């Protein structure tokens, strides 16, 4: 099935700005950016939303997580514990934060809603031989998982910061509790990709649906769901030599597309891990970076 969208159309105008920050130090309205001479430039690596509408920004350059309230005002800072190379994070329903550091601490540290470290879960061990293959951290109920090469998830521990028996599941858990999903690229040059879903209760295959984007796919930027199970997919495409970000929404049980939007492209050189987060009630918060700073903007499918 083709996703019908005019990728040459300009990005959606009038997006709601949730929070903006300038580049700088450790003030609440500043976020860190690093451009070393002999390493990759970095900006805030990841963001996440909790059910109350709080946004969490992983400001690893300044060694912290910043929590922004639903009113767009910074509320609190969580100092990171020996996680200078932190790259991703996930947030629980009650405001705890799981922070992934693949290369320095080689662990996930769990922080409570006050910023205290609850415990540390080592990444190395059964089921995970190469830490460079870890492509994200996810929380499902009381379990903390890491994703392996954008495929299956491996349970590492629990949301109280304790290691647990390692169990693998076939994809990312949907927020309605019904499915595990994953996405992949089949032929990037011609825009072929897929979304696949497994029924959580029976572990039976629900659907695999192919999508044709109509132009070259450079990468998948987002795969997540809202509380109703609606699937959000964002891809970076190239059309007529120009990069475009396409957001598409899909109903949860068959994967049928229900809407799309064209988003602005991040052209800055800073390395990041996760630039988008889905709200429980629907819609996506997107980190848009400029030379002046970063703007967290809300978009949705039309």
mmCIF file of N, CA and C in Angstrom, residues 83-181:
data_model
loop_
_atom_site.group_PDB
_atom_site.id
_atom_site.type_symbol
_atom_site.label_atom_id
_atom_site.label_comp_id
_atom_site.label_asym_id
_atom_site.label_seq_id
_atom_site.Cartn_x
_atom_site.Cartn_y
_atom_site.Cartn_z
ATOM 1 N N UNK A 83 27.172 8.951 33.739
ATOM 2 C CA UNK A 83 26.626 8.602 32.433
ATOM 3 C C UNK A 83 26.982 9.680 31.407
ATOM 4 N N UNK A 84 28.285 9.930 31.259
ATOM 5 C CA UNK A 84 28.748 10.970 30.349
ATOM 6 C C UNK A 84 28.391 10.669 28.897
ATOM 7 N N UNK A 85 28.162 9.401 28.572
ATOM 8 C CA UNK A 85 27.847 9.028 27.192
ATOM 9 C C UNK A 85 26.388 8.609 27.044
ATOM 10 N N UNK A 86 25.509 9.121 27.899
ATOM 11 C CA UNK A 86 24.085 8.772 27.829
ATOM 12 C C UNK A 86 23.524 9.121 26.457
ATOM 13 N N UNK A 87 22.664 8.240 25.921
ATOM 14 C CA UNK A 87 22.145 8.441 24.571
ATOM 15 C C UNK A 87 20.628 8.367 24.470
ATOM 16 N N UNK A 88 19.975 7.648 25.356
ATOM 17 C CA UNK A 88 18.527 7.502 25.222
ATOM 18 C C UNK A 88 17.904 7.389 26.605
ATOM 19 N N UNK A 89 16.589 7.563 26.662
ATOM 20 C CA UNK A 89 15.876 7.431 27.921
ATOM 21 C C UNK A 89 14.424 7.051 27.657
ATOM 22 N N UNK A 90 13.777 6.538 28.697
ATOM 23 C CA UNK A 90 12.349 6.226 28.669
ATOM 24 C C UNK A 90 11.764 6.618 30.016
ATOM 25 N N UNK A 91 10.489 6.999 30.030
ATOM 26 C CA UNK A 91 9.843 7.516 31.224
ATOM 27 C C UNK A 91 8.664 6.628 31.592
ATOM 28 N N UNK A 92 8.512 6.337 32.887
ATOM 29 C CA UNK A 92 7.397 5.531 33.367
ATOM 30 C C UNK A 92 6.162 6.415 33.573
ATOM 31 N N UNK A 93 5.024 5.776 33.804
ATOM 32 C CA UNK A 93 3.786 6.517 34.022
ATOM 33 C C UNK A 93 3.848 7.398 35.269
ATOM 34 N N UNK A 94 4.673 7.008 36.257
ATOM 35 C CA UNK A 94 4.761 7.791 37.490
ATOM 36 C C UNK A 94 6.007 8.678 37.548
ATOM 37 N N UNK A 95 6.617 8.945 36.391
ATOM 38 C CA UNK A 95 7.670 9.946 36.327
ATOM 39 C C UNK A 95 9.072 9.472 36.589
ATOM 40 N N UNK A 96 9.304 8.161 36.703
ATOM 41 C CA UNK A 96 10.669 7.666 36.797
ATOM 42 C C UNK A 96 11.318 7.700 35.414
ATOM 43 N N UNK A 97 12.650 7.782 35.406
ATOM 44 C CA UNK A 97 13.372 7.908 34.147
ATOM 45 C C UNK A 97 14.449 6.838 34.057
ATOM 46 N N UNK A 98 14.436 6.073 32.959
ATOM 47 C CA UNK A 98 15.476 5.088 32.669
ATOM 48 C C UNK A 98 16.419 5.686 31.634
ATOM 49 N N UNK A 99 17.712 5.814 31.981
ATOM 50 C CA UNK A 99 18.699 6.459 31.102
ATOM 51 C C UNK A 99 19.709 5.422 30.632
ATOM 52 N N UNK A 100 19.873 5.348 29.319
ATOM 53 C CA UNK A 100 20.755 4.378 28.677
ATOM 54 C C UNK A 100 22.109 4.991 28.363
ATOM 55 N N UNK A 101 23.182 4.317 28.805
ATOM 56 C CA UNK A 101 24.560 4.692 28.468
ATOM 57 C C UNK A 101 25.261 3.441 27.979
ATOM 58 N N UNK A 102 25.460 3.344 26.652
ATOM 59 C CA UNK A 102 26.037 2.122 26.077
ATOM 60 C C UNK A 102 27.542 2.019 26.263
ATOM 61 N N UNK A 103 28.254 3.164 26.373
ATOM 62 C CA UNK A 103 29.693 3.127 26.235
ATOM 63 C C UNK A 103 30.478 3.505 27.480
ATOM 64 N N UNK A 104 29.932 4.302 28.375
ATOM 65 C CA UNK A 104 30.678 4.686 29.566
ATOM 66 C C UNK A 104 30.312 3.776 30.739
ATOM 67 N N UNK A 105 29.137 3.952 31.287
ATOM 68 C CA UNK A 105 28.728 3.080 32.392
ATOM 69 C C UNK A 105 28.264 1.717 31.902
ATOM 70 N N UNK A 106 27.939 1.602 30.603
ATOM 71 C CA UNK A 106 27.446 0.353 30.002
ATOM 72 C C UNK A 106 26.271 -0.198 30.805
ATOM 73 N N UNK A 107 25.324 0.690 31.055
ATOM 74 C CA UNK A 107 24.204 0.306 31.919
ATOM 75 C C UNK A 107 23.011 1.204 31.654
ATOM 76 N N UNK A 108 21.899 0.831 32.303
ATOM 77 C CA UNK A 108 20.729 1.697 32.415
ATOM 78 C C UNK A 108 20.600 2.067 33.881
ATOM 79 N N UNK A 109 20.557 3.375 34.166
ATOM 80 C CA UNK A 109 20.338 3.839 35.526
ATOM 81 C C UNK A 109 18.892 4.318 35.633
ATOM 82 N N UNK A 110 18.223 3.891 36.697
ATOM 83 C CA UNK A 110 16.831 4.277 36.943
ATOM 84 C C UNK A 110 16.796 5.381 37.982
ATOM 85 N N UNK A 111 16.149 6.498 37.641
ATOM 86 C CA UNK A 111 16.020 7.644 38.539
ATOM 87 C C UNK A 111 14.560 7.793 38.953
ATOM 88 N N UNK A 112 14.323 8.167 40.235
ATOM 89 C CA UNK A 112 12.950 8.395 40.667
ATOM 90 C C UNK A 112 12.497 9.787 40.246
ATOM 91 N N UNK A 113 11.231 10.131 40.542
ATOM 92 C CA UNK A 113 10.683 11.397 40.078
ATOM 93 C C UNK A 113 11.282 12.602 40.788
ATOM 94 N N UNK A 114 12.082 12.364 41.836
ATOM 95 C CA UNK A 114 12.789 13.450 42.526
ATOM 96 C C UNK A 114 14.232 13.596 42.050
ATOM 97 N N UNK A 115 14.683 12.674 41.192
ATOM 98 C CA UNK A 115 16.044 12.744 40.681
ATOM 99 C C UNK A 115 17.034 11.830 41.363
ATOM 100 N N UNK A 116 16.573 11.047 42.344
ATOM 101 C CA UNK A 116 17.462 10.116 43.016
ATOM 102 C C UNK A 116 17.672 8.848 42.209
ATOM 103 N N UNK A 117 18.892 8.304 42.259
ATOM 104 C CA UNK A 117 19.200 7.067 41.532
ATOM 105 C C UNK A 117 18.661 5.875 42.316
ATOM 106 N N UNK A 118 17.777 5.111 41.681
ATOM 107 C CA UNK A 118 17.171 3.943 42.321
ATOM 108 C C UNK A 118 18.038 2.702 42.190
ATOM 109 N N UNK A 119 18.717 2.564 41.084
ATOM 110 C CA UNK A 119 19.526 1.374 40.842
ATOM 111 C C UNK A 119 20.089 1.390 39.446
ATOM 112 N N UNK A 120 21.034 0.490 39.209
ATOM 113 C CA UNK A 120 21.743 0.423 37.934
ATOM 114 C C UNK A 120 21.671 -0.989 37.387
ATOM 115 N N UNK A 121 21.322 -1.113 36.107
ATOM 116 C CA UNK A 121 21.143 -2.411 35.455
ATOM 117 C C UNK A 121 22.199 -2.580 34.368
ATOM 118 N N UNK A 122 23.136 -3.508 34.512
ATOM 119 C CA UNK A 122 24.178 -3.707 33.507
ATOM 120 C C UNK A 122 23.590 -4.159 32.178
ATOM 121 N N UNK A 123 24.175 -3.673 31.082
ATOM 122 C CA UNK A 123 23.725 -4.097 29.756
ATOM 123 C C UNK A 123 24.342 -5.422 29.343
ATOM 124 N N UNK A 124 25.609 -5.607 29.649
ATOM 125 C CA UNK A 124 26.305 -6.814 29.194
ATOM 126 C C UNK A 124 25.765 -8.036 29.912
ATOM 127 N N UNK A 125 25.608 -9.112 29.166
ATOM 128 C CA UNK A 125 25.099 -10.341 29.749
ATOM 129 C C UNK A 125 24.354 -11.166 28.718
ATOM 130 N N UNK A 126 23.589 -12.121 29.185
ATOM 131 C CA UNK A 126 22.868 -13.038 28.312
ATOM 132 C C UNK A 126 21.984 -12.288 27.325
ATOM 133 N N UNK A 127 22.102 -12.658 26.049
ATOM 134 C CA UNK A 127 21.258 -12.094 25.013
ATOM 135 C C UNK A 127 21.752 -10.796 24.416
ATOM 136 N N UNK A 128 22.895 -10.266 24.916
ATOM 137 C CA UNK A 128 23.379 -8.979 24.428
ATOM 138 C C UNK A 128 24.906 -8.998 24.389
ATOM 139 N N UNK A 129 25.448 -9.363 23.240
ATOM 140 C CA UNK A 129 26.886 -9.504 23.094
ATOM 141 C C UNK A 129 27.571 -8.220 22.654
ATOM 142 N N UNK A 130 26.900 -7.408 21.861
ATOM 143 C CA UNK A 130 27.498 -6.206 21.290
ATOM 144 C C UNK A 130 26.644 -4.999 21.661
ATOM 145 N N UNK A 131 27.167 -4.131 22.523
ATOM 146 C CA UNK A 131 26.376 -3.007 23.008
ATOM 147 C C UNK A 131 26.115 -1.977 21.913
ATOM 148 N N UNK A 132 26.942 -1.941 20.880
ATOM 149 C CA UNK A 132 26.712 -1.025 19.776
ATOM 150 C C UNK A 132 25.458 -1.336 18.991
ATOM 151 N N UNK A 133 24.924 -2.557 19.163
ATOM 152 C CA UNK A 133 23.696 -2.939 18.469
ATOM 153 C C UNK A 133 22.439 -2.497 19.208
ATOM 154 N N UNK A 134 22.577 -1.935 20.404
ATOM 155 C CA UNK A 134 21.417 -1.447 21.157
ATOM 156 C C UNK A 134 20.907 -0.165 20.512
ATOM 157 N N UNK A 135 19.616 -0.139 20.171
ATOM 158 C CA UNK A 135 19.048 0.998 19.437
ATOM 159 C C UNK A 135 17.966 1.734 20.223
ATOM 160 N N UNK A 136 17.880 1.497 21.541
ATOM 161 C CA UNK A 136 16.932 2.268 22.334
ATOM 162 C C UNK A 136 16.608 1.586 23.642
ATOM 163 N N UNK A 137 16.021 2.374 24.558
ATOM 164 C CA UNK A 137 15.537 1.841 25.826
ATOM 165 C C UNK A 137 14.042 2.101 25.895
ATOM 166 N N UNK A 138 13.288 1.134 26.438
ATOM 167 C CA UNK A 138 11.834 1.214 26.490
ATOM 168 C C UNK A 138 11.352 0.705 27.837
ATOM 169 N N UNK A 139 10.251 1.282 28.306
ATOM 170 C CA UNK A 139 9.612 0.863 29.544
ATOM 171 C C UNK A 139 8.227 0.336 29.211
ATOM 172 N N UNK A 140 7.888 -0.815 29.776
ATOM 173 C CA UNK A 140 6.557 -1.401 29.597
ATOM 174 C C UNK A 140 6.076 -1.885 30.955
ATOM 175 N N UNK A 141 5.145 -1.150 31.559
ATOM 176 C CA UNK A 141 4.720 -1.494 32.911
ATOM 177 C C UNK A 141 5.872 -1.349 33.880
ATOM 178 N N UNK A 142 6.228 -2.430 34.547
ATOM 179 C CA UNK A 142 7.347 -2.420 35.499
ATOM 180 C C UNK A 142 8.631 -2.964 34.907
ATOM 181 N N UNK A 143 8.643 -3.253 33.603
ATOM 182 C CA UNK A 143 9.808 -3.833 32.955
ATOM 183 C C UNK A 143 10.566 -2.796 32.128
ATOM 184 N N UNK A 144 11.902 -2.926 32.114
ATOM 185 C CA UNK A 144 12.774 -2.063 31.330
ATOM 186 C C UNK A 144 13.464 -2.919 30.274
ATOM 187 N N UNK A 145 13.364 -2.493 29.011
ATOM 188 C CA UNK A 145 13.895 -3.243 27.880
ATOM 189 C C UNK A 145 14.909 -2.408 27.103
ATOM 190 N N UNK A 146 15.807 -3.100 26.401
ATOM 191 C CA UNK A 146 16.594 -2.465 25.353
ATOM 192 C C UNK A 146 16.231 -3.122 24.030
ATOM 193 N N UNK A 147 16.324 -2.319 22.967
ATOM 194 C CA UNK A 147 16.034 -2.820 21.629
ATOM 195 C C UNK A 147 17.323 -3.231 20.940
ATOM 196 N N UNK A 148 17.264 -4.333 20.201
ATOM 197 C CA UNK A 148 18.441 -4.837 19.493
ATOM 198 C C UNK A 148 18.268 -4.647 17.993
ATOM 199 N N UNK A 149 19.085 -3.746 17.419
ATOM 200 C CA UNK A 149 19.125 -3.508 15.976
ATOM 201 C C UNK A 149 17.738 -3.247 15.406
ATOM 202 N N UNK A 150 16.953 -2.418 16.088
ATOM 203 C CA UNK A 150 15.613 -2.027 15.632
ATOM 204 C C UNK A 150 14.694 -3.237 15.446
ATOM 205 N N UNK A 151 14.938 -4.298 16.217
ATOM 206 C CA UNK A 151 14.113 -5.503 16.125
ATOM 207 C C UNK A 151 13.527 -5.892 17.463
ATOM 208 N N UNK A 152 13.880 -7.077 17.969
ATOM 209 C CA UNK A 152 13.316 -7.532 19.242
ATOM 210 C C UNK A 152 13.814 -6.709 20.422
ATOM 211 N N UNK A 153 13.067 -6.761 21.505
ATOM 212 C CA UNK A 153 13.439 -6.099 22.752
ATOM 213 C C UNK A 153 13.844 -7.135 23.781
ATOM 214 N N UNK A 154 14.845 -6.804 24.585
ATOM 215 C CA UNK A 154 15.351 -7.695 25.618
ATOM 216 C C UNK A 154 15.153 -7.044 26.982
ATOM 217 N N UNK A 155 14.424 -7.734 27.874
ATOM 218 C CA UNK A 155 14.249 -7.185 29.213
ATOM 219 C C UNK A 155 15.577 -7.217 29.962
ATOM 220 N N UNK A 156 15.914 -6.048 30.564
ATOM 221 C CA UNK A 156 17.155 -5.895 31.305
ATOM 222 C C UNK A 156 16.894 -5.851 32.806
ATOM 223 N N UNK A 157 15.770 -5.243 33.184
ATOM 224 C CA UNK A 157 15.495 -5.085 34.606
ATOM 225 C C UNK A 157 14.103 -4.548 34.836
ATOM 226 N N UNK A 158 13.920 -3.913 36.002
ATOM 227 C CA UNK A 158 12.619 -3.406 36.405
ATOM 228 C C UNK A 158 12.719 -1.915 36.716
ATOM 229 N N UNK A 159 11.567 -1.273 36.853
ATOM 230 C CA UNK A 159 11.542 0.170 37.053
ATOM 231 C C UNK A 159 11.957 0.580 38.464
ATOM 232 N N UNK A 160 12.268 -0.378 39.334
ATOM 233 C CA UNK A 160 12.892 -0.027 40.621
ATOM 234 C C UNK A 160 14.413 -0.091 40.537
ATOM 235 N N UNK A 161 14.929 -0.281 39.306
ATOM 236 C CA UNK A 161 16.368 -0.240 39.078
ATOM 237 C C UNK A 161 17.093 -1.539 39.326
ATOM 238 N N UNK A 162 16.372 -2.643 39.419
ATOM 239 C CA UNK A 162 16.989 -3.934 39.697
ATOM 240 C C UNK A 162 17.054 -4.809 38.445
ATOM 241 N N UNK A 163 18.169 -5.515 38.228
ATOM 242 C CA UNK A 163 18.243 -6.455 37.107
ATOM 243 C C UNK A 163 17.174 -7.537 37.235
ATOM 244 N N UNK A 164 16.768 -8.095 36.100
ATOM 245 C CA UNK A 164 15.740 -9.140 36.082
ATOM 246 C C UNK A 164 16.128 -10.202 35.073
ATOM 247 N N UNK A 165 15.431 -11.341 35.141
ATOM 248 C CA UNK A 165 15.639 -12.394 34.155
ATOM 249 C C UNK A 165 15.436 -11.826 32.756
ATOM 250 N N UNK A 166 16.321 -12.182 31.850
ATOM 251 C CA UNK A 166 16.294 -11.612 30.508
ATOM 252 C C UNK A 166 15.315 -12.392 29.628
ATOM 253 N N UNK A 167 14.295 -11.678 29.181
ATOM 254 C CA UNK A 167 13.253 -12.242 28.330
ATOM 255 C C UNK A 167 13.132 -11.372 27.091
ATOM 256 N N UNK A 168 12.996 -12.010 25.930
ATOM 257 C CA UNK A 168 12.910 -11.285 24.668
ATOM 258 C C UNK A 168 11.471 -11.222 24.177
ATOM 259 N N UNK A 169 11.071 -10.054 23.652
ATOM 260 C CA UNK A 169 9.768 -9.890 23.020
ATOM 261 C C UNK A 169 9.993 -9.418 21.595
ATOM 262 N N UNK A 170 9.007 -9.619 20.683
ATOM 263 C CA UNK A 170 9.277 -9.459 19.251
ATOM 264 C C UNK A 170 9.256 -8.030 18.717
ATOM 265 N N UNK A 171 9.039 -7.026 19.556
ATOM 266 C CA UNK A 171 9.020 -5.661 19.050
ATOM 267 C C UNK A 171 8.682 -4.677 20.155
ATOM 268 N N UNK A 172 8.377 -3.454 19.754
ATOM 269 C CA UNK A 172 8.056 -2.400 20.718
ATOM 270 C C UNK A 172 6.620 -2.567 21.216
ATOM 271 N N UNK A 173 6.380 -2.521 22.519
ATOM 272 C CA UNK A 173 5.017 -2.666 23.034
ATOM 273 C C UNK A 173 4.179 -1.431 22.720
ATOM 274 N N UNK A 174 2.945 -1.649 22.280
ATOM 275 C CA UNK A 174 2.046 -0.532 22.031
ATOM 276 C C UNK A 174 1.399 -0.091 23.344
ATOM 277 N N UNK A 175 1.008 1.177 23.417
ATOM 278 C CA UNK A 175 0.507 1.722 24.673
ATOM 279 C C UNK A 175 -0.904 1.276 25.014
ATOM 280 N N UNK A 176 -1.624 0.690 24.056
ATOM 281 C CA UNK A 176 -2.929 0.126 24.388
ATOM 282 C C UNK A 176 -2.814 -1.276 24.970
ATOM 283 N N UNK A 177 -1.587 -1.814 25.035
ATOM 284 C CA UNK A 177 -1.355 -3.119 25.639
ATOM 285 C C UNK A 177 -1.695 -4.304 24.770
ATOM 286 N N UNK A 178 -1.985 -4.077 23.481
ATOM 287 C CA UNK A 178 -2.487 -5.161 22.641
ATOM 288 C C UNK A 178 -1.435 -5.787 21.733
ATOM 289 N N UNK A 179 -0.350 -5.087 21.434
ATOM 290 C CA UNK A 179 0.526 -5.538 20.354
ATOM 291 C C UNK A 179 1.993 -5.262 20.640
ATOM 292 N N UNK A 180 2.836 -5.927 19.822
ATOM 293 C CA UNK A 180 4.230 -5.563 19.659
ATOM 294 C C UNK A 180 4.416 -5.175 18.197
ATOM 295 N N UNK A 181 5.113 -4.080 17.920
ATOM 296 C CA UNK A 181 5.271 -3.617 16.547
ATOM 297 C C UNK A 181 6.748 -3.399 16.218
#
